[in-house]
Short mmCIF file of C-alpha atoms in Angstrom, two decimals:
data_model
loop_
_atom_site.label_atom_id
_atom_site.label_comp_id
_atom_site.label_asym_id
_atom_site.label_seq_id
_atom_site.Cartn_x
_atom_site.Cartn_y
_atom_site.Cartn_z
CA MET A 1 19.08 50.97 41.95
CA THR A 2 20.00 48.05 39.82
CA THR A 3 17.57 45.74 37.91
CA LEU A 4 18.06 43.15 40.53
CA HIS A 5 17.02 45.39 43.39
CA VAL A 6 13.85 46.36 41.40
CA LEU A 7 12.85 42.78 40.84
CA ALA A 8 13.43 41.96 44.50
CA ALA A 9 11.35 44.91 45.54
CA ASP A 10 8.49 43.81 43.21
CA LEU A 11 8.65 40.22 44.46
CA HIS A 12 8.49 41.50 48.04
CA THR A 13 5.49 43.71 47.26
CA LEU A 14 3.76 40.82 45.54
CA ALA A 15 4.38 38.42 48.46
CA ALA A 16 3.12 41.02 50.90
CA SER A 17 -0.17 41.61 49.08
CA GLY A 18 -0.97 37.98 49.10
CA GLN A 19 -1.66 37.62 45.36
CA LYS A 20 -1.36 34.23 43.77
CA SER A 21 -0.37 33.33 40.18
CA ALA A 22 -3.12 32.38 37.81
CA GLU A 23 -3.88 28.72 37.19
CA VAL A 24 -1.71 27.31 34.53
CA THR A 25 -4.06 24.55 33.14
CA ASP A 26 -7.76 25.06 32.13
CA TRP A 27 -8.70 21.33 32.32
CA ALA A 28 -12.19 21.72 30.68
CA ALA A 29 -10.67 23.37 27.64
CA ARG A 30 -7.90 20.81 27.39
CA ILE A 31 -10.30 17.91 27.48
CA GLY A 32 -12.63 19.65 24.98
CA TRP A 33 -9.55 19.97 22.51
CA VAL A 34 -8.57 16.26 23.00
CA VAL A 35 -12.12 15.01 22.40
CA GLY A 36 -12.56 17.16 19.46
CA LEU A 37 -9.21 16.02 17.96
CA GLY A 38 -10.18 12.44 18.54
CA LEU A 39 -13.57 12.97 16.80
CA PHE A 40 -11.74 14.64 13.89
CA VAL A 41 -9.34 11.62 13.52
CA ALA A 42 -12.22 9.21 13.60
CA LEU A 43 -14.11 11.21 10.92
CA VAL A 44 -11.05 11.18 8.68
CA TYR A 45 -10.54 7.48 9.15
CA TRP A 46 -14.17 6.71 8.47
CA LEU A 47 -14.09 8.90 5.25
CA MET A 48 -11.02 6.99 4.07
CA ARG A 49 -12.64 3.60 4.66
CA GLU A 50 -15.85 4.73 2.81
CA GLY A 51 -13.63 5.92 -0.09
CA TRP A 52 -11.93 2.40 -0.24
CA LYS A 53 -15.36 0.79 -0.22
CA TRP A 54 -16.57 3.14 -2.94
CA ARG A 55 -13.49 2.31 -5.02
CA GLY A 56 -14.35 -1.32 -4.72
CA THR A 57 -17.93 -0.78 -5.81
CA LEU A 58 -16.75 1.12 -8.91
CA GLN A 59 -14.38 -1.72 -9.80
CA GLY A 60 -17.23 -4.28 -9.20
CA ASP A 61 -17.06 -5.34 -12.84
CA LEU A 62 -13.68 -7.09 -12.40
CA PRO A 63 -14.22 -10.80 -12.62
CA GLU A 64 -13.19 -13.37 -9.98
CA LEU A 65 -9.51 -14.01 -9.72
CA PRO A 66 -8.29 -17.31 -11.34
CA THR A 67 -6.99 -19.89 -9.01
CA ALA A 68 -3.93 -22.12 -9.74
CA PRO A 69 -4.50 -25.43 -11.54
CA ASP A 70 -4.18 -28.63 -9.56
CA ASP A 71 -0.93 -29.53 -11.43
CA PRO A 72 0.76 -26.37 -12.66
CA GLY A 73 4.01 -28.25 -13.41
CA PRO A 74 7.48 -27.78 -12.26
CA ALA A 75 8.49 -24.45 -10.77
CA ARG A 76 10.79 -22.34 -12.90
CA LEU A 77 11.24 -19.70 -10.27
CA THR A 78 10.04 -19.04 -6.75
CA MET A 79 10.26 -15.95 -4.65
CA THR A 80 9.20 -14.82 -1.26
CA GLY A 81 8.49 -11.10 -0.41
CA ARG A 82 5.71 -8.66 -0.28
CA TYR A 83 2.78 -7.94 -2.63
CA HIS A 84 2.33 -4.08 -2.79
CA GLY A 85 -0.91 -3.90 -4.72
CA SER A 86 -2.31 -3.63 -8.25
CA THR A 87 -3.12 -0.72 -10.38
CA THR A 88 -4.48 -0.08 -13.86
CA ALA A 89 -1.58 -0.70 -16.22
CA GLY A 90 0.37 2.42 -17.01
CA GLN A 91 -1.34 4.41 -14.16
CA TRP A 92 0.67 3.79 -11.10
CA LEU A 93 -1.62 5.71 -8.75
CA ASP A 94 -4.94 4.16 -9.86
CA ARG A 95 -5.14 1.41 -7.28
CA ILE A 96 -7.41 -1.57 -7.91
CA VAL A 97 -9.11 -2.79 -4.62
CA ALA A 98 -11.76 -5.23 -6.11
CA GLN A 99 -11.36 -8.92 -5.57
CA GLY A 100 -8.80 -8.36 -2.71
CA LEU A 101 -6.13 -6.87 -5.03
CA GLY A 102 -5.80 -3.76 -2.83
CA SER A 103 -4.54 -5.73 0.17
CA ARG A 104 -0.90 -5.51 0.82
CA SER A 105 0.49 -8.73 2.20
CA ARG A 106 3.34 -11.25 2.39
CA ALA A 107 3.41 -13.31 -0.83
CA GLU A 108 5.11 -16.32 -2.36
CA LEU A 109 5.45 -16.20 -6.23
CA THR A 110 5.88 -19.42 -8.18
CA LEU A 111 6.47 -19.28 -11.91
CA THR A 112 5.66 -22.40 -13.97
CA ASP A 113 4.92 -23.07 -17.58
CA ALA A 114 1.13 -22.70 -16.72
CA GLY A 115 1.64 -19.23 -15.39
CA LEU A 116 2.33 -17.10 -12.19
CA ALA A 117 0.86 -18.29 -8.85
CA VAL A 118 0.65 -15.73 -6.09
CA VAL A 119 0.01 -17.19 -2.51
CA ARG A 120 -0.61 -14.48 -0.02
CA THR A 121 -0.93 -14.36 3.69
CA GLY A 122 -4.25 -12.81 5.04
CA ALA A 123 -5.46 -12.08 1.44
CA PRO A 124 -6.95 -14.11 -1.44
CA ASP A 125 -4.43 -16.04 -3.65
CA PHE A 126 -4.55 -15.62 -7.36
CA PHE A 127 -3.17 -17.13 -10.53
CA VAL A 128 -2.11 -15.58 -13.71
CA PRO A 129 -2.22 -17.90 -16.59
CA ALA A 130 0.76 -17.68 -18.95
CA GLY A 131 -1.48 -16.48 -21.85
CA GLN A 132 -2.53 -13.47 -19.80
CA LEU A 133 1.01 -12.38 -18.82
CA ARG A 134 1.88 -9.19 -20.93
CA GLU A 135 5.18 -7.79 -19.41
CA ALA A 136 7.49 -7.72 -16.65
CA ARG A 137 9.75 -4.68 -15.65
CA LEU A 138 11.60 -3.15 -12.68
CA ASP A 139 10.18 0.06 -11.52
CA LYS A 140 10.43 2.43 -8.49
CA GLY A 141 6.73 2.63 -7.38
CA ILE A 142 3.20 1.57 -7.39
CA ALA A 143 0.17 3.17 -5.51
CA GLY A 144 1.09 3.41 -1.84
CA LYS A 145 4.78 2.42 -2.23
CA VAL A 146 7.70 4.18 -3.66
CA LEU A 147 11.33 2.79 -3.53
CA THR A 148 14.57 3.30 -5.31
CA GLU A 149 14.85 2.71 -8.95
CA GLY A 150 14.40 -0.96 -9.71
CA GLY A 151 13.13 -1.70 -6.24
CA LEU A 152 9.80 -3.31 -7.39
CA LEU A 153 9.06 -6.09 -9.85
CA ILE A 154 5.93 -5.03 -11.81
CA VAL A 155 4.08 -7.70 -13.77
CA THR A 156 1.54 -6.61 -16.23
CA TRP A 157 -1.35 -9.01 -16.92
CA GLU A 158 -4.70 -9.15 -18.50
CA HIS A 159 -7.76 -9.86 -16.53
CA GLY A 160 -11.20 -9.65 -18.06
CA GLU A 161 -11.15 -6.44 -20.03
CA ARG A 162 -8.36 -4.74 -18.14
CA LEU A 163 -4.64 -4.72 -18.14
CA ILE A 164 -3.43 -4.77 -14.52
CA ASP A 165 0.12 -3.95 -13.08
CA SER A 166 0.90 -5.90 -9.85
CA GLY A 167 3.96 -4.86 -7.83
CA PHE A 168 6.06 -7.30 -5.78
CA ARG A 169 9.24 -6.79 -3.75
CA SER A 170 11.41 -9.78 -3.13
CA ASP A 171 13.03 -10.36 0.30
CA THR A 172 16.31 -10.51 -1.95
CA ALA A 173 15.97 -7.50 -4.32
CA ALA A 174 18.70 -8.92 -6.51
CA GLU A 175 16.30 -11.47 -7.79
CA HIS A 176 14.17 -8.88 -9.48
CA GLY A 177 16.21 -8.74 -12.66
CA GLY A 178 16.18 -12.50 -13.24
CA TRP A 179 12.44 -12.60 -12.63
CA ALA A 180 11.89 -9.78 -15.21
CA ASP A 181 14.08 -11.51 -17.74
CA THR A 182 12.50 -14.91 -17.41
CA LEU A 183 8.82 -13.57 -17.51
CA ASN A 184 9.66 -11.51 -20.52
CA THR A 185 11.17 -14.49 -22.39
CA MET A 186 8.26 -16.70 -21.39
CA ILE A 187 5.86 -14.05 -22.61
CA LYS A 188 7.63 -13.79 -26.03
CA LYS A 189 7.42 -17.57 -26.38
CA THR A 190 3.68 -17.64 -25.53
CA GLU A 191 2.96 -14.75 -27.99
CA GLY A 192 4.92 -16.63 -30.67
CA ALA A 193 2.81 -19.80 -30.21
CA ARG A 194 -0.53 -17.82 -30.71
#
């Protein structure tokens, strides 16, 4: 007898005995797993949110962000793009969330002789006076965002007792080099005037 004959005989015997196959889906167990997974995701989200709020509490000593003066003067450079966040200078993973600096958003940057104005969509605007600018460089990452080498314009500035790195990405990445050069030239002139 071949294997095919054996299978046919077993199938015939099974059909004659009236046996049925087992149910494939145990709905109670499936619903339990889905509800459990949903609760786990909600718990993780809640813990992340609480961590974000706790970080903001720890950074509560950060003073209010300066606002742009009424007449900052003519624009040297303008740029539209994204603001990717701020970190403690030199520590690209130590995100600053106080005063709204942790919110990623669209941004318009305007550099004048008075300083750097950052106008953000859905987040507080801020202004960095020329005397508080410390350095500009091209880098590949800041907390929460990693790109190719030179993909981010990082502006280092002083606020209160802290040095802060803020990361920006232009809609036209070719602008980054010109911005870094202009900012560094402006910073050297400002330091020379002190």
